C-alpha cells in the first residue's frame, strides 16, 4: 500500500469521523438534562469538549476506524459496528485532549492547534484542572454507552485505563528529568529519552487505537498484541523525535503551536543529540542558556544546534528509521495485515506538522 492511497483512506473517513462529533457531545450532555440543578455545569462540559477535542488532525481517532476496516470483512462490518468504532475513536481523542490540556498548564504553553491554550483563556486559569478531569470521565461514559453490551467491553476499559497510567508515568518521567529552574544536563541521556517517549507518547498515540480496533475485531491473543505493540512503540518513537524536531525547526503556522522545549528544560531529542556531539565549550554554552525563558538564550541554543548540523542529523535519522520500521513490519506484522502498520508509518514519514 503506498502512502497516497493511505492518505486517501484517512481523508475519505475524516468527514465521517468529524460528523460523528455532535453525536458524541449529545450523548455526554443530553442524559443530564433531566437534572436542572447541574445545567450550567453541563454547559461548561460542552464548552470544554468543543474547544479542546476539535482542531487536531484526529489521526489517533481515525486509526481505530481504519484499522477495524482492515481487520473485518466489509460485509461483516455493519452500521452499528462503524458507529462504535467512530465512538471509540472519539474516546481516544478525548483521552488525548485530557492529556494536552494538563500538559499545556505544566509547560506554560501559549498555543495549541493554532489557538490559545484552554487554561490561558480569560476566566479559565486553574479551573482547567477540573476540566481535564471532565474530559477523562467522558471517555469512560462513552465506552459504557456504546460498548457495554459488547464482548470486548472489559478489554477496552482495561486498555484505556492502562494506557492512561502509562502516559501519566511518561509525563512523570518527563517532569522529574527536567524540573523547571534546575538544569542538569547529565540527566539527558538517550536511555532516559527513550523511556519518556515510550510511556508518554507511543502507547496512547499508536498502540491504543490499533489495540482497541483489534479487540473490537475479536483479536485478543497475547501474541498478536505483543507483535503489534513491538511495531507501534517503534513508530511512536519515530513520531516523537519528529515532534521534538518540529518544536524548534517546524513552522508554527503548520504545527499550530509555538515550541517551548528549550525554555521548559525538556529532555528533547535535540538536546540529547547535542550533548552526544558537543565539545566542552559547546556544552558550556548549552549549560548557560538551556532552560531559560529569555529569547536571546533560546536563540543561542538554536544556533548551537545548527552549528552541530542537527537538522542534517535528523534528516538522516528519519531515512534510517523509516527503513528500519519497514523491516520490523515485515518481520512482526503477520498474521495481521502489514498495511495497517505501513500506512501509519507512511502517514507520518516526512511530516511537517
Short mmCIF file of C-alpha atoms in Angstrom, two decimals:
data_model
loop_
_atom_site.label_atom_id
_atom_site.label_comp_id
_atom_site.label_asym_id
_atom_site.label_seq_id
_atom_site.Cartn_x
_atom_site.Cartn_y
_atom_site.Cartn_z
CA UNK A 1 0.00 0.00 0.00
CA UNK A 2 1.50 3.33 -0.96
CA UNK A 3 1.36 6.50 1.10
CA UNK A 4 -1.00 8.29 -1.30
CA UNK A 5 -3.54 5.50 -1.04
CA UNK A 6 -3.36 5.52 2.75
CA UNK A 7 -3.69 9.29 2.74
CA UNK A 8 -6.89 8.86 0.75
CA UNK A 9 -8.22 6.42 3.34
CA UNK A 10 -7.69 8.90 6.18
CA UNK A 11 -9.06 11.82 4.16
CA UNK A 12 -12.04 9.81 2.97
CA UNK A 13 -13.04 8.80 6.51
CA UNK A 14 -12.23 12.12 8.17
CA UNK A 15 -15.53 13.73 7.22
CA UNK A 16 -17.48 10.78 8.62
CA UNK A 17 -15.43 10.97 11.81
CA UNK A 18 -15.96 14.72 12.25
CA UNK A 19 -19.68 14.42 11.55
CA UNK A 20 -19.97 11.96 14.46
CA UNK A 21 -18.69 14.50 16.99
CA UNK A 22 -22.03 16.28 17.60
CA UNK A 23 -23.48 12.88 18.49
CA UNK A 24 -20.66 12.38 21.00
CA UNK A 25 -21.39 15.76 22.60
CA UNK A 26 -25.11 14.94 22.67
CA UNK A 27 -24.54 11.61 24.45
CA UNK A 28 -22.31 13.29 27.04
CA UNK A 29 -24.69 16.18 27.74
CA UNK A 30 -28.27 15.12 26.97
CA UNK A 31 -28.59 12.49 29.73
CA UNK A 32 -28.23 15.15 32.39
CA UNK A 33 -30.88 17.50 31.01
CA UNK A 34 -33.32 15.97 33.49
CA UNK A 35 -31.15 17.35 36.31
CA UNK A 36 -31.71 21.13 36.09
CA UNK A 37 -29.54 21.74 39.16
CA UNK A 38 -26.39 20.89 37.12
CA UNK A 39 -27.47 22.55 33.87
CA UNK A 40 -24.73 25.19 33.92
CA UNK A 41 -22.05 22.58 34.74
CA UNK A 42 -23.17 20.53 31.73
CA UNK A 43 -22.99 23.68 29.59
CA UNK A 44 -19.38 24.06 30.80
CA UNK A 45 -18.69 20.41 29.88
CA UNK A 46 -19.99 21.05 26.38
CA UNK A 47 -17.75 24.11 26.03
CA UNK A 48 -14.74 22.12 27.26
CA UNK A 49 -15.45 19.33 24.75
CA UNK A 50 -15.97 21.61 21.77
CA UNK A 51 -12.89 23.74 22.45
CA UNK A 52 -10.41 21.01 23.30
CA UNK A 53 -11.42 17.93 21.30
CA UNK A 54 -11.68 19.73 17.99
CA UNK A 55 -8.95 21.32 15.87
CA UNK A 56 -6.47 18.45 15.70
CA UNK A 57 -5.72 16.07 12.83
CA UNK A 58 -7.71 13.30 14.56
CA UNK A 59 -5.23 10.69 13.32
CA UNK A 60 -5.45 8.68 16.55
CA UNK A 61 -9.22 8.50 16.50
CA UNK A 62 -9.36 7.77 12.78
CA UNK A 63 -6.85 4.96 13.28
CA UNK A 64 -9.46 3.00 15.27
CA UNK A 65 -11.93 3.05 12.37
CA UNK A 66 -9.36 2.46 9.62
CA UNK A 67 -7.72 -0.42 11.49
CA UNK A 68 -11.09 -2.07 12.15
CA UNK A 69 -11.93 -1.77 8.46
CA UNK A 70 -8.65 -3.51 7.62
CA UNK A 71 -9.33 -6.33 10.09
CA UNK A 72 -13.00 -7.07 9.39
CA UNK A 73 -14.56 -8.02 6.06
CA UNK A 74 -16.80 -5.20 4.76
CA UNK A 75 -19.89 -7.41 4.74
CA UNK A 76 -19.38 -8.15 8.45
CA UNK A 77 -18.89 -4.50 9.39
CA UNK A 78 -22.45 -3.29 9.90
CA UNK A 79 -23.59 0.27 10.62
CA UNK A 80 -23.65 -0.30 14.38
CA UNK A 81 -20.05 -1.58 14.33
CA UNK A 82 -18.96 1.52 12.42
CA UNK A 83 -20.78 3.76 14.93
CA UNK A 84 -18.99 2.03 17.79
CA UNK A 85 -15.63 2.39 16.02
CA UNK A 86 -16.25 6.11 15.48
CA UNK A 87 -17.20 6.48 19.14
CA UNK A 88 -14.16 4.59 20.44
CA UNK A 89 -12.07 6.76 18.10
CA UNK A 90 -13.50 9.83 19.81
CA UNK A 91 -12.66 8.24 23.18
CA UNK A 92 -9.03 8.22 22.05
CA UNK A 93 -9.32 11.88 21.02
CA UNK A 94 -10.88 12.85 24.36
CA UNK A 95 -8.17 11.00 26.27
CA UNK A 96 -5.63 12.98 24.29
CA UNK A 97 -7.47 16.23 25.00
CA UNK A 98 -7.29 15.37 28.72
CA UNK A 99 -3.50 14.91 28.42
CA UNK A 100 -2.94 18.02 26.30
CA UNK A 101 -4.89 20.49 28.44
CA UNK A 102 -2.96 19.29 31.51
CA UNK A 103 0.37 19.25 29.65
CA UNK A 104 -0.11 22.82 28.42
CA UNK A 105 -0.56 24.01 32.00
CA UNK A 106 2.55 22.16 33.20
CA UNK A 107 4.60 23.53 30.31
CA UNK A 108 3.18 27.08 30.50
CA UNK A 109 2.33 26.76 26.80
CA UNK A 110 0.62 29.58 24.93
CA UNK A 111 -0.97 27.98 21.88
CA UNK A 112 -2.32 24.59 20.88
CA UNK A 113 -3.72 23.61 17.49
CA UNK A 114 -3.42 27.18 16.27
CA UNK A 115 -5.41 28.78 19.08
CA UNK A 116 -4.95 29.95 22.68
CA UNK A 117 -4.43 27.13 25.18
CA UNK A 118 -7.62 26.48 27.15
CA UNK A 119 -6.17 27.48 30.54
CA UNK A 120 -4.89 30.76 29.03
CA UNK A 121 -8.38 31.88 28.04
CA UNK A 122 -9.85 34.69 30.18
CA UNK A 123 -11.70 33.35 33.19
CA UNK A 124 -10.35 29.79 32.91
CA UNK A 125 -6.94 29.61 34.59
CA UNK A 126 -6.50 26.78 37.07
CA UNK A 127 -10.18 25.82 36.74
CA UNK A 128 -8.86 23.94 33.71
CA UNK A 129 -7.60 21.27 36.12
CA UNK A 130 -11.19 20.23 36.76
CA UNK A 131 -11.92 20.45 33.04
CA UNK A 132 -9.23 17.85 32.35
CA UNK A 133 -11.00 15.53 34.79
CA UNK A 134 -14.28 16.07 32.95
CA UNK A 135 -12.56 15.08 29.70
CA UNK A 136 -11.16 11.93 31.26
CA UNK A 137 -14.52 10.95 32.78
CA UNK A 138 -16.16 11.46 29.38
CA UNK A 139 -14.01 8.66 27.91
CA UNK A 140 -15.45 6.05 30.26
CA UNK A 141 -19.01 7.35 29.99
CA UNK A 142 -18.80 6.94 26.21
CA UNK A 143 -17.29 3.46 26.40
CA UNK A 144 -20.14 2.41 28.68
CA UNK A 145 -22.81 3.98 26.47
CA UNK A 146 -21.60 2.48 23.20
CA UNK A 147 -19.83 -0.76 24.17
CA UNK A 148 -21.27 -2.04 27.44
CA UNK A 149 -23.07 -4.97 25.77
CA UNK A 150 -20.09 -5.97 23.63
CA UNK A 151 -17.84 -8.94 24.47
CA UNK A 152 -14.76 -6.70 24.23
CA UNK A 153 -16.04 -4.06 26.70
CA UNK A 154 -13.80 -5.12 29.60
CA UNK A 155 -10.75 -5.33 27.30
CA UNK A 156 -11.39 -1.77 26.12
CA UNK A 157 -11.86 -0.43 29.66
CA UNK A 158 -8.62 -2.08 30.80
CA UNK A 159 -6.79 -0.87 27.67
CA UNK A 160 -7.80 2.76 28.24
CA UNK A 161 -7.03 2.61 31.98
CA UNK A 162 -3.62 1.02 31.39
CA UNK A 163 -2.78 3.46 28.59
CA UNK A 164 -3.73 6.46 30.73
CA UNK A 165 -1.50 5.15 33.52
CA UNK A 166 1.43 4.55 31.14
CA UNK A 167 1.07 8.04 29.70
CA UNK A 168 0.95 9.60 33.17
CA UNK A 169 4.08 7.65 34.14
CA UNK A 170 5.73 9.02 31.00
CA UNK A 171 4.72 12.55 31.95
CA UNK A 172 6.17 11.94 35.43
CA UNK A 173 9.48 10.83 33.90
CA UNK A 174 9.42 13.96 31.73
CA UNK A 175 8.80 16.27 34.68
CA UNK A 176 11.34 14.77 37.09
CA UNK A 177 14.02 14.60 34.38
CA UNK A 178 13.67 18.29 33.59
CA UNK A 179 12.44 20.26 36.62
CA UNK A 180 11.95 23.92 35.74
CA UNK A 181 14.74 26.10 37.02
CA UNK A 182 17.12 23.19 37.62
CA UNK A 183 19.15 22.42 34.51
CA UNK A 184 21.07 19.16 34.91
CA UNK A 185 22.40 18.14 31.50
CA UNK A 186 23.62 14.85 32.95
CA UNK A 187 20.00 13.65 33.11
CA UNK A 188 19.51 13.99 29.35
CA UNK A 189 20.60 10.53 28.21
CA UNK A 190 19.38 8.51 25.24
CA UNK A 191 18.16 5.79 27.60
CA UNK A 192 16.03 8.22 29.63
CA UNK A 193 14.78 9.89 26.45
CA UNK A 194 13.57 6.57 25.02
CA UNK A 195 11.76 5.75 28.27
CA UNK A 196 9.95 9.09 28.30
CA UNK A 197 8.90 8.72 24.67
CA UNK A 198 7.73 5.14 25.05
CA UNK A 199 5.47 5.89 28.01
CA UNK A 200 4.42 9.47 27.35
CA UNK A 201 3.67 9.24 23.63
CA UNK A 202 3.95 5.86 21.94
CA UNK A 203 1.41 3.86 23.94
CA UNK A 204 -1.50 6.28 23.57
CA UNK A 205 -0.68 7.58 20.10
CA UNK A 206 -0.19 4.30 18.28
CA UNK A 207 -0.78 1.20 20.40
CA UNK A 208 -4.07 2.38 21.96
CA UNK A 209 -6.06 2.97 18.74
CA UNK A 210 -4.76 -0.13 16.96
CA UNK A 211 -5.21 -2.37 20.02
CA UNK A 212 -8.74 -1.02 20.51
CA UNK A 213 -9.62 -1.96 16.93
CA UNK A 214 -8.03 -5.38 17.38
CA UNK A 215 -10.19 -6.08 20.44
CA UNK A 216 -13.27 -4.85 18.58
CA UNK A 217 -12.41 -7.26 15.75
CA UNK A 218 -12.20 -10.14 18.22
CA UNK A 219 -8.38 -10.29 18.20
CA UNK A 220 -7.37 -10.62 21.84
CA UNK A 221 -4.44 -13.05 21.69
CA UNK A 222 -1.31 -12.09 23.59
CA UNK A 223 0.98 -12.96 20.66
CA UNK A 224 -0.84 -10.69 18.20
CA UNK A 225 -0.97 -7.80 20.67
CA UNK A 226 2.68 -8.24 21.63
CA UNK A 227 3.79 -8.16 17.98
CA UNK A 228 1.62 -5.14 17.22
CA UNK A 229 2.98 -3.34 20.30
CA UNK A 230 6.59 -4.01 19.23
CA UNK A 231 5.98 -2.29 15.89
CA UNK A 232 3.76 0.51 17.20
CA UNK A 233 6.10 1.58 20.00
CA UNK A 234 8.86 1.97 17.40
CA UNK A 235 6.55 4.07 15.23
CA UNK A 236 5.77 6.09 18.36
CA UNK A 237 9.43 6.83 18.99
CA UNK A 238 9.85 7.90 15.36
CA UNK A 239 6.81 10.19 15.74
CA UNK A 240 8.05 11.84 18.95
CA UNK A 241 11.52 12.52 17.55
CA UNK A 242 9.82 14.27 14.64
CA UNK A 243 7.74 16.23 17.17
CA UNK A 244 10.86 17.32 19.05
CA UNK A 245 12.48 18.43 15.83
CA UNK A 246 9.38 20.34 14.70
CA UNK A 247 9.09 22.01 18.13
CA UNK A 248 12.13 24.11 17.22
CA UNK A 249 12.60 23.83 13.47
CA UNK A 250 8.98 23.48 12.36
CA UNK A 251 6.77 26.29 11.06
CA UNK A 252 4.28 27.32 13.81
CA UNK A 253 1.78 28.11 11.05
CA UNK A 254 1.97 24.44 10.11
CA UNK A 255 2.34 22.83 13.54
CA UNK A 256 -0.28 25.05 15.21
CA UNK A 257 1.87 25.64 18.28
CA UNK A 258 4.87 27.66 19.39
CA UNK A 259 7.54 25.29 20.67
CA UNK A 260 8.86 25.72 24.20
CA UNK A 261 11.10 22.67 24.72
CA UNK A 262 14.26 24.76 25.22
CA UNK A 263 12.58 27.17 27.65
CA UNK A 264 10.96 24.28 29.53
CA UNK A 265 14.27 22.45 30.05
CA UNK A 266 12.86 19.39 28.21
CA UNK A 267 14.70 16.14 27.64
CA UNK A 268 14.23 16.56 23.89
CA UNK A 269 15.83 14.50 21.12
CA UNK A 270 17.67 17.66 20.00
CA UNK A 271 19.36 18.31 23.35
CA UNK A 272 20.32 14.62 23.68
CA UNK A 273 21.90 14.71 20.21
CA UNK A 274 23.62 17.99 21.00
CA UNK A 275 25.20 16.51 24.14
CA UNK A 276 26.47 13.50 22.18
CA UNK A 277 28.31 15.82 19.80
CA UNK A 278 29.20 18.95 21.77
CA UNK A 279 32.74 19.97 22.65
CA UNK A 280 33.36 21.05 26.26
CA UNK A 281 32.99 24.67 25.14
CA UNK A 282 29.71 23.97 23.35
CA UNK A 283 28.40 22.05 26.38
CA UNK A 284 29.14 25.12 28.49
CA UNK A 285 27.11 27.28 26.09
CA UNK A 286 24.24 24.83 26.46
CA UNK A 287 24.58 24.84 30.26
CA UNK A 288 24.37 28.63 30.36
CA UNK A 289 21.40 29.00 28.02
CA UNK A 290 19.20 25.89 28.22
CA UNK A 291 16.02 26.01 30.28
CA UNK A 292 15.92 29.81 30.21
CA UNK A 293 12.95 31.93 29.12
CA UNK A 294 14.91 34.80 27.54
CA UNK A 295 14.54 34.88 23.75
CA UNK A 296 18.25 35.53 23.15
CA UNK A 297 19.19 32.45 25.20
CA UNK A 298 16.73 30.30 23.28
CA UNK A 299 18.21 31.65 20.04
CA UNK A 300 21.72 30.83 21.29
CA UNK A 301 20.72 27.20 21.82
CA UNK A 302 19.14 27.04 18.37
CA UNK A 303 22.33 28.42 16.83
CA UNK A 304 24.33 25.78 18.70
CA UNK A 305 22.08 23.05 17.28
CA UNK A 306 22.59 24.47 13.80
CA UNK A 307 26.36 24.66 14.32
CA UNK A 308 26.26 20.94 15.17
CA UNK A 309 24.26 20.32 11.98
CA UNK A 310 21.36 18.72 13.86
CA UNK A 311 18.86 19.34 11.02
CA UNK A 312 21.01 17.10 8.81
CA UNK A 313 21.37 14.56 11.63
CA UNK A 314 17.57 14.49 11.89
CA UNK A 315 17.12 14.05 8.12
CA UNK A 316 19.48 11.07 8.18
CA UNK A 317 17.73 9.63 11.24
CA UNK A 318 14.34 9.91 9.52
CA UNK A 319 15.54 7.96 6.48
CA UNK A 320 17.22 5.24 8.51
CA UNK A 321 14.37 4.93 10.98
CA UNK A 322 11.76 4.54 8.25
CA UNK A 323 13.76 1.75 6.61
CA UNK A 324 14.10 0.04 9.99
CA UNK A 325 10.34 0.31 10.55
CA UNK A 326 9.55 -1.28 7.20
CA UNK A 327 11.81 -4.25 8.07
CA UNK A 328 10.20 -4.55 11.51
CA UNK A 329 6.73 -4.59 9.95
CA UNK A 330 7.71 -7.34 7.51
CA UNK A 331 9.02 -9.42 10.40
CA UNK A 332 6.32 -8.94 13.05
CA UNK A 333 3.04 -7.89 11.38
CA UNK A 334 1.72 -11.27 10.13
CA UNK A 335 -0.90 -12.61 10.62
CA UNK A 336 -2.20 -9.03 10.89
CA UNK A 337 -2.28 -7.08 7.62
CA UNK A 338 1.10 -5.29 7.24
CA UNK A 339 -0.78 -2.45 5.50
CA UNK A 340 -2.14 -1.32 8.90
CA UNK A 341 1.36 -0.56 10.16
CA UNK A 342 2.85 0.59 6.86
CA UNK A 343 0.00 3.06 6.50
CA UNK A 344 0.76 4.62 9.88
CA UNK A 345 4.49 4.84 9.15
CA UNK A 346 3.86 6.37 5.73
CA UNK A 347 1.36 8.83 7.20
CA UNK A 348 3.99 10.42 9.45
CA UNK A 349 7.08 9.99 7.26
CA UNK A 350 8.49 13.46 6.41
CA UNK A 351 5.53 15.18 8.05
CA UNK A 352 5.67 18.93 8.64
CA UNK A 353 3.02 19.15 11.37
#
